[in-house]
Amino acid sequence: MRLARPAIGSLPLVALSAAYLVFVTNGTFWRKGLLYFADHPLHLAALGLGLFLILFSALAAVSVRYLVKPVVIAFVLVSAVASYYVDSYGILIDRTMIANVAQTTGAEAGHLVTAGFLTHLALFGLLPAALVMLVRVRHRPFWRKVRWNVAAIVPSLGVALAITLAFYPSYASTFRMHRDLMASLNPLAPVVALVKYGQHWDGERTYVVAPLGTDAVAGPRLAAARKPVVTVLVVGETARAQNFSLNGYDRDTNPELAARGVVSFTDVSSCGTSTAVSVPCMFSNLTRAGHSDEKARSVENVLDVLGHGGIDVRWIDNDTGAYHVADRVPYTFLPGGGDPRFCEGGECHDEILTDRLEAELKTITKDTVIVLHQLGSHGPTYYLRYPAGFERFAPACRTAEFADCKREEIINAYDNTILYTDHVLAQTIDRLKARTDFDTAMLYVSDHGESLGENGIYLHAMPYVFAPTTQTRVPMIAWFSDGFAGDMGVDTACLAGRRDAPLSHDNLFHTLIGLQDLRTKVYDAGLDAFAPCRAAPTPAQVSELAGAGR
Ligand SMILES: [Zn+2]
């Protein structure tokens, strides 16, 4: 015996689906709406009706056999996935977020697929999708359907237009003031993000990379240095400046660095709010204003310039990759090796970097820049970023499900990651300091910050224009051996006096070139963060350069 499948007309199906999407899968949108329209609830009610009518019209336009069900099901599934992350983490889903998800490693993506997510997906995505699959949709003969659909769409859009005109000043100002409102609307925001990501997708595209700084040569100080000049650049992950005690945080998160005479710069802003934006941007000579992924991929970066100047460059990665920055330099991906001393489940604690640094230093014979790319404070699984001994701030949240933790527990876990980074950086310094046969320096800068529940927002990757400073203010810490400071003319007391000067990722390109004392047309001393504190080369150094022709 076969059970009769329930039947529904195509327009009623479309109306029900639109109502479900607008009113059920948009918890964050409505919460924000109630807040932003608190004094004008009628405006919000009209907005809801308008959005329903527009979505109804869009679905009615495709309500033909073989098309309407797949479209409705796709919208329901996209909304279910997006609403989970938007509602539980306060994140907004845009093109950058899709790019981050597409480019992260499997292990990291696995942390985002929690039991809470699967339950939410089943209830709000799979169940309604199954209902849509199950029902039999009654379609009218084609031309009659066209007339009916037009008769439904035209008045719907008319009312939506009337609402827009009636409340335009209210909507225009609120949308502008609170860009996050429409950016959290399902399924609009994730669908737009997917389309934009598709347009920018470059997995198949081959870039012709224009050379940059091929004129780079050693300046007088580098040429005169008696020992190999070795700089370690540590690229941090998700570390925010506010939680470093070196910058005034009231918890002691930097006990080890504080004992090592470092200079911590307090006012450094990031290029982006995500790894995928910040990492390519910070190595390129494009400033934040001029940066785009396409432009950065089409021209060499500072690592290439260092190479042109005769400096060995190596990239050691414990994060999710180098985002094409290290395409032309020797590259090592440590999580791939799965060293059991540091790694579990495809991820490794950052001490794997200092362990590897020790080995790299043994192979160095000439001027070298080593980039160490940290996993740092990557969330939401902060508790996996540090060994048990670093759980000094307790109790720490020990799940990726923020809803299951108090905010203080989430902050505790995050602060433990900063404490561990403090240890990793101190170890880096100690290993460099031990090599008195080199002139050594370390520069650390994070890629972007993190939200820890301020205004209900967590994680990062907010669109830059309205990202809070917790996502854009990054730590930057410098250390120089006495040999390096002497030979390369760095006045560390002067740098300490300038530690509050406003800086950004825009400065990194020129600061690295200046630090290594390379001469090239692409160098701009005005953007070199250390230039004001560098002494002019001595006459002996200049004459040595002229004589040696190095
Ligand atoms: Zn990052």
XYZ file of C-alpha atoms and ligand atoms in Angstrom:
551
model
C 0.000 0.000 0.000
C 1.311 3.447 -0.853
C 0.617 6.456 1.300
C -0.690 9.399 -0.692
C 1.852 12.243 -0.680
C 0.391 15.506 0.591
C -0.099 18.034 -2.180
C 0.292 21.806 -2.216
C -0.058 24.507 -4.858
C 3.189 26.042 -6.097
C 2.383 29.574 -4.874
C 1.333 28.452 -1.352
C 4.571 26.408 -1.160
C 6.565 29.474 -2.153
C 4.725 31.664 0.375
C 5.303 29.167 3.215
C 8.965 28.792 2.301
C 9.517 32.570 2.196
C 7.827 32.964 5.591
C 9.954 30.170 7.059
C 13.197 31.665 5.746
C 12.467 35.262 6.784
C 10.910 34.580 10.178
C 12.452 31.313 11.418
C 16.075 31.210 10.206
C 16.878 34.810 11.120
C 17.223 34.929 14.912
C 20.207 37.301 14.825
C 18.621 39.586 12.239
C 15.467 39.992 14.335
C 17.402 40.443 17.578
C 19.485 43.188 15.997
C 16.355 44.643 14.380
C 14.546 44.901 17.721
C 17.589 46.686 19.124
C 18.179 49.099 16.236
C 14.474 49.866 15.710
C 13.652 49.885 19.436
C 11.942 53.278 19.141
C 10.176 52.436 15.866
C 8.711 48.917 16.064
C 6.331 49.718 13.190
C 9.312 50.329 10.876
C 10.669 46.913 11.776
C 7.327 45.185 11.224
C 7.046 46.867 7.809
C 10.619 45.806 7.015
C 9.735 42.204 7.845
C 6.691 42.318 5.589
C 8.723 43.929 2.784
C 11.470 41.303 3.030
C 8.883 38.528 2.996
C 7.205 39.987 -0.113
C 10.530 40.366 -1.951
C 11.636 36.814 -1.154
C 8.156 35.511 -2.044
C 8.395 37.306 -5.398
C 11.854 35.923 -6.093
C 10.747 32.355 -5.353
C 7.483 32.819 -7.291
C 9.562 33.856 -10.303
C 11.192 30.412 -10.321
C 8.122 28.431 -9.254
C 8.084 26.128 -12.264
C 8.371 22.364 -12.335
C 11.911 20.951 -11.721
C 13.189 24.339 -10.538
C 11.197 25.466 -7.535
C 12.040 22.547 -5.224
C 15.849 22.632 -5.707
C 15.896 26.420 -5.229
C 13.779 26.302 -2.058
C 15.824 23.414 -0.634
C 19.118 25.179 -1.406
C 17.899 28.365 0.321
C 16.696 26.397 3.352
C 20.016 24.525 3.729
C 22.160 27.626 3.226
C 20.048 29.520 5.765
C 20.242 26.676 8.266
C 24.059 26.493 8.087
C 24.515 30.265 8.100
C 22.033 30.920 10.905
C 23.885 28.518 13.201
C 27.205 30.371 12.901
C 25.602 33.809 12.820
C 23.438 33.062 15.878
C 25.991 31.221 18.004
C 29.216 33.091 17.170
C 27.918 36.497 16.110
C 29.946 36.272 12.901
C 28.794 37.655 9.564
C 29.066 35.528 6.466
C 30.697 37.375 3.592
C 33.010 36.512 0.709
C 36.088 36.596 2.949
C 34.474 34.207 5.409
C 33.674 31.752 2.592
C 37.279 32.081 1.372
C 38.552 31.345 4.874
C 36.395 28.264 5.187
C 37.402 27.061 1.727
C 41.104 27.533 2.495
C 41.342 26.230 6.052
C 42.609 22.761 6.740
C 40.292 19.842 7.370
C 41.255 19.592 11.048
C 40.356 23.211 11.682
C 37.067 23.001 9.800
C 36.285 19.881 11.859
C 36.197 21.981 15.038
C 33.324 24.003 13.609
C 31.195 20.898 13.024
C 29.960 20.352 16.569
C 27.046 18.362 17.960
C 25.161 21.635 18.369
C 25.715 22.451 14.712
C 24.536 19.023 13.528
C 21.376 19.241 15.678
C 20.638 22.717 14.355
C 21.222 21.579 10.768
C 18.915 18.591 11.211
C 16.084 20.614 12.780
C 16.221 23.779 10.698
C 17.694 22.481 7.428
C 17.261 18.789 6.752
C 13.781 18.408 8.268
C 12.129 21.256 6.320
C 14.099 20.249 3.211
C 12.726 16.703 3.555
C 9.188 18.106 3.848
C 9.673 20.066 0.629
C 11.007 16.929 -1.077
C 8.029 14.912 0.177
C 5.132 17.113 -0.891
C 3.662 16.896 -4.366
C 3.563 20.383 -5.885
C 0.565 21.186 -8.030
C 1.612 23.227 -11.036
C -0.861 24.920 -13.367
C -0.463 24.606 -17.141
C 2.462 26.802 -18.172
C 0.797 29.953 -19.576
C -1.831 30.007 -16.850
C 0.972 29.655 -14.293
C 2.805 32.611 -15.829
C -0.328 34.778 -15.521
C -0.896 33.676 -11.893
C 2.728 34.243 -10.925
C 2.776 37.703 -12.508
C -0.496 38.477 -10.719
C 1.179 37.519 -7.407
C 4.562 39.142 -8.011
C 3.480 42.579 -9.297
C 1.347 43.612 -6.288
C 3.874 42.073 -3.869
C 6.718 44.133 -5.273
C 4.386 47.154 -5.371
C 3.726 46.900 -1.634
C 7.437 46.299 -0.932
C 8.286 49.431 -2.930
C 5.635 51.446 -1.084
C 7.080 50.323 2.270
C 10.578 51.261 1.147
C 9.476 54.740 0.061
C 7.378 55.340 3.168
C 10.195 54.514 5.602
C 13.211 55.329 3.432
C 14.970 57.776 5.817
C 14.592 55.352 8.699
C 15.921 52.369 6.701
C 18.721 54.295 4.993
C 20.152 55.647 8.258
C 19.723 52.430 10.199
C 21.283 50.269 7.459
C 24.189 52.698 7.209
C 24.728 52.981 10.935
C 24.316 49.252 11.467
C 25.716 47.519 8.393
C 25.686 44.280 10.346
C 21.862 44.198 10.230
C 21.405 43.401 6.541
C 24.737 41.540 6.564
C 23.151 38.983 8.906
C 19.987 38.428 6.830
C 19.381 34.867 5.632
C 19.478 33.631 2.949
C 20.513 36.912 1.312
C 23.919 37.420 2.980
C 25.317 33.886 2.537
C 23.995 33.598 -1.042
C 25.582 36.941 -1.997
C 28.804 35.839 -0.275
C 28.859 32.554 -2.213
C 28.237 34.338 -5.523
C 30.972 36.889 -4.801
C 33.358 34.136 -3.770
C 32.555 32.272 -6.996
C 33.317 35.376 -9.041
C 36.655 35.789 -7.305
C 37.520 32.119 -7.194
C 41.005 31.746 -8.537
C 41.871 28.124 -7.944
C 42.245 27.530 -11.678
C 43.714 30.862 -12.573
C 47.425 31.170 -13.227
C 48.928 34.447 -12.140
C 51.751 36.117 -13.985
C 53.781 37.475 -11.094
C 55.517 40.752 -11.869
C 59.004 41.091 -10.385
C 59.531 43.632 -7.618
C 62.686 45.215 -6.183
C 65.100 43.341 -8.460
C 67.555 46.202 -7.889
C 67.912 45.292 -4.182
C 71.527 45.234 -2.937
C 73.147 45.146 0.494
C 73.576 48.542 2.137
C 76.789 49.548 3.962
C 75.833 48.084 7.341
C 74.828 44.682 5.985
C 77.915 44.603 3.797
C 80.171 45.442 6.740
C 78.595 42.993 9.213
C 81.206 40.419 10.279
C 78.639 37.754 11.056
C 75.586 36.459 9.155
C 72.617 38.737 9.910
C 69.674 36.516 10.891
C 66.156 37.870 11.436
C 63.241 35.743 12.546
C 59.834 37.146 11.646
C 57.089 35.486 13.678
C 53.661 35.919 12.077
C 51.081 35.584 14.844
C 47.561 34.185 14.521
C 44.459 35.831 16.021
C 46.445 37.549 18.799
C 44.920 40.856 19.823
C 46.988 43.680 21.302
C 44.558 44.325 24.174
C 45.387 41.013 25.905
C 49.167 41.530 26.096
C 50.317 42.674 29.517
C 53.220 44.398 27.707
C 50.500 46.698 26.331
C 48.842 47.259 29.712
C 46.482 44.273 30.038
C 45.779 43.746 33.737
C 46.536 40.010 33.609
C 50.162 38.935 33.426
C 50.105 37.287 30.010
C 53.711 38.226 29.089
C 55.908 37.208 32.047
C 58.675 35.746 29.869
C 58.899 38.494 27.248
C 58.851 41.138 29.980
C 62.136 39.648 31.254
C 63.829 39.801 27.839
C 64.091 43.491 27.038
C 61.729 43.570 24.085
C 60.009 46.604 22.591
C 56.228 46.185 22.344
C 54.443 48.574 19.984
C 51.022 49.437 21.342
C 49.166 51.013 18.401
C 49.494 48.690 15.401
C 46.493 48.065 13.163
C 46.019 45.079 10.904
C 45.321 45.112 7.174
C 42.340 42.776 7.419
C 40.307 40.955 10.020
C 41.141 37.481 8.703
C 44.219 35.471 7.793
C 43.250 35.298 4.119
C 43.271 39.094 3.830
C 45.983 40.088 6.304
C 48.781 37.674 5.444
C 49.062 38.528 1.718
C 48.536 42.220 2.518
C 51.197 42.525 5.212
C 53.933 41.108 2.944
C 52.939 43.166 -0.113
C 53.953 46.752 -0.817
C 50.306 47.605 -1.405
C 48.908 49.533 1.514
C 45.623 48.473 3.107
C 43.794 51.037 0.980
C 45.329 49.703 -2.252
C 45.284 46.016 -1.417
C 43.276 43.352 -3.177
C 43.878 39.644 -3.370
C 44.241 39.813 -7.164
C 46.756 42.676 -7.055
C 48.805 41.010 -4.319
C 48.931 37.724 -6.266
C 50.092 39.532 -9.411
C 53.298 41.019 -8.021
C 56.169 39.795 -5.871
C 56.264 40.578 -2.158
C 58.882 41.549 0.403
C 60.211 37.981 0.675
C 61.083 38.122 -3.028
C 62.741 41.528 -2.567
C 64.881 40.098 0.261
C 65.848 37.250 -2.068
C 66.830 39.696 -4.833
C 69.065 41.389 -2.260
C 70.972 38.152 -1.670
C 69.259 37.125 1.567
C 68.198 33.529 2.170
C 64.469 33.332 2.977
C 62.658 30.348 4.484
C 59.027 29.946 5.605
C 58.182 27.474 8.384
C 54.417 27.033 8.773
C 52.420 25.771 11.745
C 49.249 27.575 10.625
C 46.917 26.836 7.720
C 49.284 27.924 4.963
C 51.064 30.958 3.528
C 48.309 32.233 1.210
C 50.732 32.316 -1.758
C 53.154 34.642 0.031
C 55.812 31.901 0.182
C 55.241 30.531 -3.330
C 58.816 31.351 -4.377
C 60.770 30.567 -1.198
C 61.577 27.246 0.550
C 58.442 26.289 2.478
C 57.896 23.738 5.250
C 54.412 22.755 6.493
C 54.976 21.297 9.961
C 51.461 19.950 10.758
C 51.869 17.608 7.776
C 54.651 15.768 9.643
C 52.503 15.188 12.722
C 55.456 15.166 15.172
C 53.899 13.383 18.208
C 55.844 15.594 20.665
C 53.741 18.592 19.603
C 50.891 17.415 17.365
C 47.518 15.766 17.747
C 44.666 15.462 15.273
C 46.505 17.320 12.515
C 47.321 20.374 14.655
C 50.505 21.189 16.548
C 51.433 23.399 19.479
C 53.622 26.299 18.404
C 56.739 25.027 20.184
C 57.158 22.856 17.101
C 58.290 26.109 15.454
C 61.060 26.840 17.961
C 62.125 23.199 17.844
C 62.436 23.501 14.083
C 64.150 26.893 14.363
C 66.937 25.285 16.385
C 67.574 22.854 13.530
C 67.342 25.578 10.851
C 69.887 27.762 12.665
C 72.450 24.937 12.395
C 72.251 25.109 8.595
C 72.680 28.876 8.232
C 75.857 30.217 6.633
C 74.738 33.618 5.301
C 72.291 36.478 5.878
C 68.870 34.909 6.408
C 65.267 35.776 7.159
C 63.177 32.959 8.635
C 59.398 33.354 8.825
C 57.677 31.333 11.552
C 53.902 31.194 11.014
C 52.095 30.449 14.273
C 48.789 28.721 14.933
C 48.729 31.145 17.878
C 45.254 31.809 19.266
C 43.122 30.373 16.493
C 39.564 29.836 17.749
C 37.068 28.731 18.641
C 39.148 25.886 20.147
C 41.539 28.078 22.149
C 42.053 25.277 24.670
C 43.755 23.148 22.007
C 46.409 25.803 21.336
C 48.511 25.312 24.490
C 49.919 22.422 26.560
C 48.221 21.690 29.911
C 50.961 23.491 31.852
C 49.874 26.817 30.364
C 46.318 26.683 31.693
C 47.123 29.414 34.218
C 43.838 31.277 33.771
C 41.080 28.924 34.893
C 38.490 27.626 34.502
C 39.065 27.654 30.760
C 36.393 26.903 28.173
C 37.227 23.467 26.792
C 34.782 23.195 23.893
C 34.209 24.872 20.531
C 30.578 25.398 21.556
C 30.687 28.876 23.068
C 27.080 28.533 24.239
C 28.301 25.895 26.704
C 30.857 28.222 28.347
C 30.654 31.383 30.397
C 32.235 34.383 28.745
C 34.952 34.479 31.459
C 35.870 30.872 30.626
C 36.261 31.762 26.955
C 38.487 34.717 27.882
C 40.506 32.501 30.234
C 41.180 30.006 27.452
C 42.127 32.833 25.090
C 44.486 34.405 27.635
C 46.190 31.036 28.075
C 46.944 31.052 24.318
C 48.587 34.481 24.719
C 50.570 33.190 27.703
C 51.774 30.308 25.535
C 52.658 32.629 22.660
C 54.655 34.643 25.207
C 56.582 31.464 25.973
C 57.106 30.576 22.299
C 58.417 34.070 21.509
C 60.710 34.017 24.566
C 62.056 30.636 23.421
C 62.636 32.052 19.958
C 64.652 34.896 21.483
C 66.639 32.503 23.699
C 67.563 30.304 20.734
C 68.662 33.342 18.732
C 70.581 34.817 21.663
C 72.501 31.550 22.076
C 73.882 31.913 18.548
C 76.547 34.507 19.236
C 78.087 33.622 15.861
C 75.186 35.490 14.202
C 73.725 38.989 14.500
C 70.142 38.101 15.405
C 66.787 39.867 15.694
C 63.175 38.858 16.142
C 60.094 40.697 14.975
C 56.635 39.433 15.907
C 53.374 40.743 14.504
C 49.918 39.177 14.530
C 47.681 38.941 11.465
C 44.463 40.238 13.090
C 42.743 40.330 16.460
C 39.707 38.594 17.930
C 36.369 39.456 19.515
C 35.774 37.831 22.899
C 32.118 38.599 23.539
C 32.248 42.405 23.445
C 28.718 43.408 22.309
C 27.935 39.730 21.863
C 30.510 39.316 19.071
C 33.001 36.468 18.962
C 35.810 35.360 16.644
C 36.909 37.620 13.757
C 36.553 38.304 10.005
C 34.077 41.176 10.397
C 34.041 43.501 7.376
C 36.803 46.017 8.153
C 34.628 49.156 8.060
C 32.707 48.191 11.153
C 35.073 45.712 12.772
C 35.762 46.537 16.432
C 39.362 47.466 17.344
C 39.641 44.154 19.183
C 39.767 42.573 15.698
C 42.101 45.148 14.111
C 44.588 46.111 16.870
C 47.491 43.666 16.770
C 50.594 43.127 18.894
C 54.012 43.897 17.387
C 57.121 43.049 19.376
C 60.784 43.505 18.478
C 63.964 42.124 20.004
C 67.572 42.709 18.897
C 70.766 40.997 20.008
C 73.514 43.412 21.034
C 75.456 42.411 17.929
C 72.520 43.149 15.648
C 71.734 46.481 17.306
C 75.399 47.490 17.049
C 76.179 46.319 13.522
C 72.819 47.354 12.044
C 72.627 50.643 13.967
C 69.315 50.069 15.777
C 68.783 52.367 18.779
C 66.488 50.249 20.971
C 66.056 53.006 23.579
C 64.788 55.264 20.798
C 62.377 52.540 19.638
C 61.100 52.089 23.195
C 60.420 55.820 23.299
C 58.364 55.553 20.109
C 56.416 52.449 21.072
C 53.053 54.265 21.100
C 53.448 55.695 17.589
C 50.609 54.648 15.241
C 51.748 51.833 12.942
C 50.057 49.247 10.737
C 50.679 46.260 8.507
C 51.455 48.832 5.797
C 54.801 49.342 7.546
C 55.975 45.718 7.494
C 57.229 45.632 3.870
C 59.518 48.626 4.343
C 60.460 47.797 7.935
C 61.798 44.369 6.882
C 63.827 45.836 4.010
C 65.201 48.537 6.291
C 65.932 46.075 9.084
C 68.064 43.958 6.738
C 69.710 47.117 5.341
C 68.838 46.515 1.704
C 68.901 49.343 -0.820
C 66.156 49.297 -3.471
C 63.900 51.765 -5.251
C 60.791 50.081 -3.796
C 61.854 50.945 -0.227
C 60.123 53.918 1.397
C 61.863 55.107 4.580
C 58.691 56.995 5.509
C 56.906 53.672 6.010
C 59.842 51.959 7.789
C 58.751 51.769 11.438
C 62.363 51.610 12.647
C 63.923 54.228 10.338
C 63.624 57.091 12.875
C 65.729 55.036 15.306
C 68.480 53.891 12.961
C 71.860 55.591 13.137
C 73.594 56.540 9.892
C 76.327 54.062 8.901
C 79.793 54.870 10.176
C 82.418 56.108 7.693
C 84.216 52.778 8.173
C 81.133 50.852 7.117
C 80.664 53.051 4.075
C 84.269 52.723 2.980
C 84.139 48.970 3.538
C 81.175 48.780 1.178
C 83.064 50.791 -1.438
C 86.125 48.582 -1.029
C 84.548 45.161 -0.717
C 81.968 45.590 -3.461
C 79.827 43.059 -1.653
Zn 44.383 34.653 11.204
